[in-house]
């Protein structure tokens, strides 16, 4: 099966390509490299002994996409490409709507021209906003987003829902990721944020390796077990396997399919600091700071639907997430 992977050189896309190659699927990557390094391709080849096709280009470039669909016999598309930094999205809303929403519209238009109607979209738990209760199920309300990044994901979801309603031959799968962390256990691939990391795990990893002095913990007065924010951290390889399960179980089934991809377990910021400290043998310096605007107290997934309908369940523990992140970070202190 030939699967076009937009954003396949990025963090989640690259791990998904490795898992796909190992499962006998053929990824064809397009990426404009705005947040990725071409070295990723060498690492994928090293791990799988296969070098996927990589075409440098932008998902908003309709002529480029038309040429890709004309050249390759694509069965399905996984659409990872997009911008993802919450804070930056507040400062640059037009860039985020253009990249994430317009990019998705151009992609689906080109898919339709090429007669390709199977799409898996990278959505996010951010579409649930501040949840009324946890665990969050796929039926819970969406749309009360708090920043342009989250709104862009919600807008794409709505566009795709309307598309499948109007043209029922499409198979559209919305995968709502919780908090992807971890790295390939080889230590050859992982998350390589440019500049100061926005997210917790890469920040902790850079403190452990000596690139940053200390972690700021945003809030210790939430209604949680230790006062710090609770999230559902999921190993990036489990997430990658969730995409393969989605392609195999529902990718050829017309209709709209929505799944949470999480573990169903919540961990606090302090849980993650302690787990990382254990994994790395380093103490992680931190200071308690005020809450970060827009953050919620707790968020974790109900995983029942994915388990029931995809036969997929996350397998890897927080211990593996932190150990694999540390192996990647300590072997590649400056990233790729
Ligand atoms: P990433 O930045 O590592 O990967 C995205 C890739 O897309 C990058 O390689 C980038 O160069 C590429 N790209 C961006 N805009 C493009 C464009 N217009 N044309 C072509 N390529 C483009 O991010 P990631 O963590 O791998 O996230 C992948 C997807 O999952 C994104 O859509 C993101 O919003 C979504 N997501 C991520 C998280 C997370 O915490 N990492 C959580 C929920 C959802
Ligand atoms: N945190 C800190 N210090 C930091 C970074 C984070 O204390 O330096 C805390 C946050 O306050 C939060 C937790 O660590 O309690 C996790 O924060 P992240 O920034 O790692 O993740 P978020 O849950 O805020 O957001 C992530 C992605 C979003 C996505 C969302 C839901 O960044 O894109 O998960 O999938 F929408």
JSON list of N, CA and C and ligand atoms in Angstrom, two decimals, residues 7 9-13 31-36 57-60 80-82 84 99 122-124 149 153 177-178 180, ligand 1:
[
{"chain": "A", "resi": 7, "resn": "UNK", "atom": "N", "xyz": [4.41, 15.96, 5.86]},
{"chain": "A", "resi": 7, "resn": "UNK", "atom": "CA", "xyz": [5.09, 16.22, 7.14]},
{"chain": "A", "resi": 7, "resn": "UNK", "atom": "C", "xyz": [5.82, 14.99, 7.67]},
{"chain": "A", "resi": 9, "resn": "UNK", "atom": "N", "xyz": [8.84, 14.11, 7.55]},
{"chain": "A", "resi": 9, "resn": "UNK", "atom": "CA", "xyz": [10.20, 14.27, 8.09]},
{"chain": "A", "resi": 9, "resn": "UNK", "atom": "C", "xyz": [10.15, 14.78, 9.53]},
{"chain": "A", "resi": 10, "resn": "UNK", "atom": "N", "xyz": [8.96, 15.11, 10.03]},
{"chain": "A", "resi": 10, "resn": "UNK", "atom": "CA", "xyz": [8.82, 15.65, 11.38]},
{"chain": "A", "resi": 10, "resn": "UNK", "atom": "C", "xyz": [8.84, 14.56, 12.44]},
{"chain": "A", "resi": 11, "resn": "UNK", "atom": "N", "xyz": [8.59, 14.99, 13.66]},
{"chain": "A", "resi": 11, "resn": "UNK", "atom": "CA", "xyz": [8.72, 14.09, 14.82]},
{"chain": "A", "resi": 11, "resn": "UNK", "atom": "C", "xyz": [7.80, 12.86, 14.71]},
{"chain": "A", "resi": 12, "resn": "UNK", "atom": "N", "xyz": [6.51, 13.08, 14.61]},
{"chain": "A", "resi": 12, "resn": "UNK", "atom": "CA", "xyz": [5.59, 11.93, 14.60]},
{"chain": "A", "resi": 12, "resn": "UNK", "atom": "C", "xyz": [5.63, 11.23, 13.24]},
{"chain": "A", "resi": 13, "resn": "UNK", "atom": "N", "xyz": [5.72, 12.03, 12.18]},
{"chain": "A", "resi": 13, "resn": "UNK", "atom": "CA", "xyz": [5.73, 11.45, 10.83]},
{"chain": "A", "resi": 13, "resn": "UNK", "atom": "C", "xyz": [6.91, 10.52, 10.61]},
{"chain": "A", "resi": 31, "resn": "UNK", "atom": "N", "xyz": [7.45, 17.08, 2.41]},
{"chain": "A", "resi": 31, "resn": "UNK", "atom": "CA", "xyz": [7.70, 17.95, 3.56]},
{"chain": "A", "resi": 31, "resn": "UNK", "atom": "C", "xyz": [8.43, 19.18, 3.04]},
{"chain": "A", "resi": 32, "resn": "UNK", "atom": "N", "xyz": [8.12, 20.35, 3.58]},
{"chain": "A", "resi": 32, "resn": "UNK", "atom": "CA", "xyz": [8.84, 21.55, 3.13]},
{"chain": "A", "resi": 32, "resn": "UNK", "atom": "C", "xyz": [10.04, 21.85, 4.03]},
{"chain": "A", "resi": 33, "resn": "UNK", "atom": "N", "xyz": [10.32, 20.99, 4.99]},
{"chain": "A", "resi": 33, "resn": "UNK", "atom": "CA", "xyz": [11.47, 21.08, 5.90]},
{"chain": "A", "resi": 33, "resn": "UNK", "atom": "C", "xyz": [11.45, 22.36, 6.74]},
{"chain": "A", "resi": 34, "resn": "UNK", "atom": "N", "xyz": [10.28, 22.96, 6.97]},
{"chain": "A", "resi": 34, "resn": "UNK", "atom": "CA", "xyz": [10.24, 24.18, 7.78]},
{"chain": "A", "resi": 34, "resn": "UNK", "atom": "C", "xyz": [10.51, 23.85, 9.25]},
{"chain": "A", "resi": 35, "resn": "UNK", "atom": "N", "xyz": [10.28, 22.58, 9.64]},
{"chain": "A", "resi": 35, "resn": "UNK", "atom": "CA", "xyz": [10.58, 22.20, 11.02]},
{"chain": "A", "resi": 35, "resn": "UNK", "atom": "C", "xyz": [11.17, 20.80, 11.08]},
{"chain": "A", "resi": 36, "resn": "UNK", "atom": "N", "xyz": [12.07, 20.51, 10.14]},
{"chain": "A", "resi": 36, "resn": "UNK", "atom": "CA", "xyz": [12.67, 19.16, 10.12]},
{"chain": "A", "resi": 36, "resn": "UNK", "atom": "C", "xyz": [14.02, 19.23, 9.41]},
{"chain": "A", "resi": 57, "resn": "UNK", "atom": "N", "xyz": [8.58, 19.84, -0.70]},
{"chain": "A", "resi": 57, "resn": "UNK", "atom": "CA", "xyz": [7.57, 20.74, -1.24]},
{"chain": "A", "resi": 57, "resn": "UNK", "atom": "C", "xyz": [6.53, 21.05, -0.17]},
{"chain": "A", "resi": 58, "resn": "UNK", "atom": "N", "xyz": [5.64, 21.95, -0.55]},
{"chain": "A", "resi": 58, "resn": "UNK", "atom": "CA", "xyz": [4.69, 22.50, 0.42]},
{"chain": "A", "resi": 58, "resn": "UNK", "atom": "C", "xyz": [3.28, 21.99, 0.11]},
{"chain": "A", "resi": 59, "resn": "UNK", "atom": "N", "xyz": [2.53, 21.64, 1.15]},
{"chain": "A", "resi": 59, "resn": "UNK", "atom": "CA", "xyz": [1.16, 21.14, 0.91]},
{"chain": "A", "resi": 59, "resn": "UNK", "atom": "C", "xyz": [0.23, 22.23, 0.37]},
{"chain": "A", "resi": 60, "resn": "UNK", "atom": "N", "xyz": [0.64, 23.48, 0.46]},
{"chain": "A", "resi": 60, "resn": "UNK", "atom": "CA", "xyz": [-0.21, 24.54, -0.09]},
{"chain": "A", "resi": 60, "resn": "UNK", "atom": "C", "xyz": [0.07, 24.76, -1.58]},
{"chain": "A", "resi": 80, "resn": "UNK", "atom": "N", "xyz": [0.19, 14.89, 8.29]},
{"chain": "A", "resi": 80, "resn": "UNK", "atom": "CA", "xyz": [0.84, 15.41, 9.50]},
{"chain": "A", "resi": 80, "resn": "UNK", "atom": "C", "xyz": [1.26, 16.87, 9.34]},
{"chain": "A", "resi": 81, "resn": "UNK", "atom": "N", "xyz": [1.48, 17.32, 8.10]},
{"chain": "A", "resi": 81, "resn": "UNK", "atom": "CA", "xyz": [2.13, 18.61, 7.89]},
{"chain": "A", "resi": 81, "resn": "UNK", "atom": "C", "xyz": [1.33, 19.74, 8.51]},
{"chain": "A", "resi": 82, "resn": "UNK", "atom": "N", "xyz": [2.01, 20.59, 9.24]},
{"chain": "A", "resi": 82, "resn": "UNK", "atom": "CA", "xyz": [1.35, 21.75, 9.83]},
{"chain": "A", "resi": 82, "resn": "UNK", "atom": "C", "xyz": [2.28, 22.39, 10.85]},
{"chain": "A", "resi": 84, "resn": "UNK", "atom": "N", "xyz": [2.70, 23.79, 14.82]},
{"chain": "A", "resi": 84, "resn": "UNK", "atom": "CA", "xyz": [2.12, 23.22, 16.04]},
{"chain": "A", "resi": 84, "resn": "UNK", "atom": "C", "xyz": [2.44, 23.96, 17.35]},
{"chain": "A", "resi": 99, "resn": "UNK", "atom": "N", "xyz": [-1.27, 27.72, 6.92]},
{"chain": "A", "resi": 99, "resn": "UNK", "atom": "CA", "xyz": [-0.57, 26.44, 6.85]},
{"chain": "A", "resi": 99, "resn": "UNK", "atom": "C", "xyz": [-1.50, 25.27, 7.16]},
{"chain": "A", "resi": 122, "resn": "UNK", "atom": "N", "xyz": [-4.07, 14.36, 11.38]},
{"chain": "A", "resi": 122, "resn": "UNK", "atom": "CA", "xyz": [-3.48, 14.57, 12.70]},
{"chain": "A", "resi": 122, "resn": "UNK", "atom": "C", "xyz": [-4.26, 15.64, 13.43]},
{"chain": "A", "resi": 123, "resn": "UNK", "atom": "N", "xyz": [-5.19, 15.23, 14.28]},
{"chain": "A", "resi": 123, "resn": "UNK", "atom": "CA", "xyz": [-5.86, 16.22, 15.10]},
{"chain": "A", "resi": 123, "resn": "UNK", "atom": "C", "xyz": [-5.27, 16.15, 16.51]},
{"chain": "A", "resi": 124, "resn": "UNK", "atom": "N", "xyz": [-5.95, 16.78, 17.44]},
{"chain": "A", "resi": 124, "resn": "UNK", "atom": "CA", "xyz": [-5.33, 16.95, 18.75]},
{"chain": "A", "resi": 124, "resn": "UNK", "atom": "C", "xyz": [-6.40, 17.00, 19.83]},
{"chain": "A", "resi": 149, "resn": "UNK", "atom": "N", "xyz": [-3.85, 27.83, 17.09]},
{"chain": "A", "resi": 149, "resn": "UNK", "atom": "CA", "xyz": [-3.44, 26.46, 16.72]},
{"chain": "A", "resi": 149, "resn": "UNK", "atom": "C", "xyz": [-4.60, 25.50, 16.94]},
{"chain": "A", "resi": 153, "resn": "UNK", "atom": "N", "xyz": [-7.04, 23.30, 14.17]},
{"chain": "A", "resi": 153, "resn": "UNK", "atom": "CA", "xyz": [-7.32, 21.85, 14.16]},
{"chain": "A", "resi": 153, "resn": "UNK", "atom": "C", "xyz": [-8.83, 21.61, 14.14]},
{"chain": "A", "resi": 177, "resn": "UNK", "atom": "N", "xyz": [-4.62, 13.23, 19.01]},
{"chain": "A", "resi": 177, "resn": "UNK", "atom": "CA", "xyz": [-3.49, 12.80, 19.84]},
{"chain": "A", "resi": 177, "resn": "UNK", "atom": "C", "xyz": [-3.56, 13.50, 21.19]},
{"chain": "A", "resi": 178, "resn": "UNK", "atom": "N", "xyz": [-3.15, 12.79, 22.22]},
{"chain": "A", "resi": 178, "resn": "UNK", "atom": "CA", "xyz": [-2.97, 13.41, 23.52]},
{"chain": "A", "resi": 178, "resn": "UNK", "atom": "C", "xyz": [-1.53, 13.95, 23.57]},
{"chain": "A", "resi": 180, "resn": "UNK", "atom": "N", "xyz": [2.15, 13.39, 22.75]},
{"chain": "A", "resi": 180, "resn": "UNK", "atom": "CA", "xyz": [3.17, 12.49, 22.21]},
{"chain": "A", "resi": 180, "resn": "UNK", "atom": "C", "xyz": [4.55, 12.81, 22.79]},
{"chain": "B", "resi": 1, "resn": "LIG", "atom": "P1", "xyz": [6.65, 18.44, 13.46]},
{"chain": "B", "resi": 1, "resn": "LIG", "atom": "O1", "xyz": [6.75, 19.91, 13.36]},
{"chain": "B", "resi": 1, "resn": "LIG", "atom": "O2", "xyz": [7.81, 17.68, 13.97]},
{"chain": "B", "resi": 1, "resn": "LIG", "atom": "O3", "xyz": [6.22, 17.82, 12.04]},
{"chain": "B", "resi": 1, "resn": "LIG", "atom": "C1", "xyz": [5.46, 18.53, 11.10]},
{"chain": "B", "resi": 1, "resn": "LIG", "atom": "C2", "xyz": [6.19, 18.44, 9.77]},
{"chain": "B", "resi": 1, "resn": "LIG", "atom": "O4", "xyz": [5.44, 19.13, 8.78]},
{"chain": "B", "resi": 1, "resn": "LIG", "atom": "C3", "xyz": [7.57, 19.09, 9.80]},
{"chain": "B", "resi": 1, "resn": "LIG", "atom": "O5", "xyz": [8.52, 18.18, 9.28]},
{"chain": "B", "resi": 1, "resn": "LIG", "atom": "C4", "xyz": [7.43, 20.33, 8.90]},
{"chain": "B", "resi": 1, "resn": "LIG", "atom": "O6", "xyz": [8.65, 20.63, 8.24]},
{"chain": "B", "resi": 1, "resn": "LIG", "atom": "C5", "xyz": [6.31, 19.90, 7.99]},
{"chain": "B", "resi": 1, "resn": "LIG", "atom": "N1", "xyz": [5.49, 21.00, 7.45]},
{"chain": "B", "resi": 1, "resn": "LIG", "atom": "C6", "xyz": [4.93, 22.02, 8.13]},
{"chain": "B", "resi": 1, "resn": "LIG", "atom": "N2", "xyz": [4.21, 22.80, 7.29]},
{"chain": "B", "resi": 1, "resn": "LIG", "atom": "C7", "xyz": [4.31, 22.24, 6.07]},
{"chain": "B", "resi": 1, "resn": "LIG", "atom": "C8", "xyz": [3.79, 22.57, 4.80]},
{"chain": "B", "resi": 1, "resn": "LIG", "atom": "N3", "xyz": [3.03, 23.64, 4.62]},
{"chain": "B", "resi": 1, "resn": "LIG", "atom": "N4", "xyz": [4.09, 21.78, 3.75]},
{"chain": "B", "resi": 1, "resn": "LIG", "atom": "C9", "xyz": [4.87, 20.68, 3.92]},
{"chain": "B", "resi": 1, "resn": "LIG", "atom": "N5", "xyz": [5.41, 20.33, 5.09]},
{"chain": "B", "resi": 1, "resn": "LIG", "atom": "C10", "xyz": [5.12, 21.10, 6.15]},
{"chain": "B", "resi": 1, "resn": "LIG", "atom": "O7", "xyz": [5.34, 18.12, 14.33]},
{"chain": "B", "resi": 1, "resn": "LIG", "atom": "P2", "xyz": [4.82, 16.74, 14.95]},
{"chain": "B", "resi": 1, "resn": "LIG", "atom": "O8", "xyz": [4.94, 16.81, 16.41]},
{"chain": "B", "resi": 1, "resn": "LIG", "atom": "O9", "xyz": [5.43, 15.61, 14.21]},
{"chain": "B", "resi": 1, "resn": "LIG", "atom": "O10", "xyz": [3.28, 16.88, 14.61]},
{"chain": "B", "resi": 1, "resn": "LIG", "atom": "C11", "xyz": [2.70, 16.29, 13.46]},
{"chain": "B", "resi": 1, "resn": "LIG", "atom": "C12", "xyz": [1.23, 16.66, 13.41]},
{"chain": "B", "resi": 1, "resn": "LIG", "atom": "O11", "xyz": [0.59, 16.21, 14.61]},
{"chain": "B", "resi": 1, "resn": "LIG", "atom": "C13", "xyz": [0.96, 18.16, 13.33]},
{"chain": "B", "resi": 1, "resn": "LIG", "atom": "O12", "xyz": [-0.15, 18.38, 12.48]},
{"chain": "B", "resi": 1, "resn": "LIG", "atom": "C14", "xyz": [0.61, 18.53, 14.75]},
{"chain": "B", "resi": 1, "resn": "LIG", "atom": "O13", "xyz": [-0.22, 19.65, 14.81]},
{"chain": "B", "resi": 1, "resn": "LIG", "atom": "C15", "xyz": [-0.12, 17.28, 15.22]},
{"chain": "B", "resi": 1, "resn": "LIG", "atom": "N6", "xyz": [-0.11, 17.12, 16.68]},
{"chain": "B", "resi": 1, "resn": "LIG", "atom": "C16", "xyz": [1.09, 17.14, 17.34]},
{"chain": "B", "resi": 1, "resn": "LIG", "atom": "C17", "xyz": [1.11, 17.03, 18.73]},
{"chain": "B", "resi": 1, "resn": "LIG", "atom": "C18", "xyz": [2.41, 17.10, 19.49]},
{"chain": "B", "resi": 1, "resn": "LIG", "atom": "O14", "xyz": [2.38, 17.39, 20.68]},
{"chain": "B", "resi": 1, "resn": "LIG", "atom": "N7", "xyz": [3.56, 16.82, 18.87]},
{"chain": "B", "resi": 1, "resn": "LIG", "atom": "C19", "xyz": [-0.09, 16.88, 19.45]},
{"chain": "B", "resi": 1, "resn": "LIG", "atom": "C20", "xyz": [-1.29, 16.83, 18.74]},
{"chain": "B", "resi": 1, "resn": "LIG", "atom": "C21", "xyz": [-1.29, 16.95, 17.34]}
]
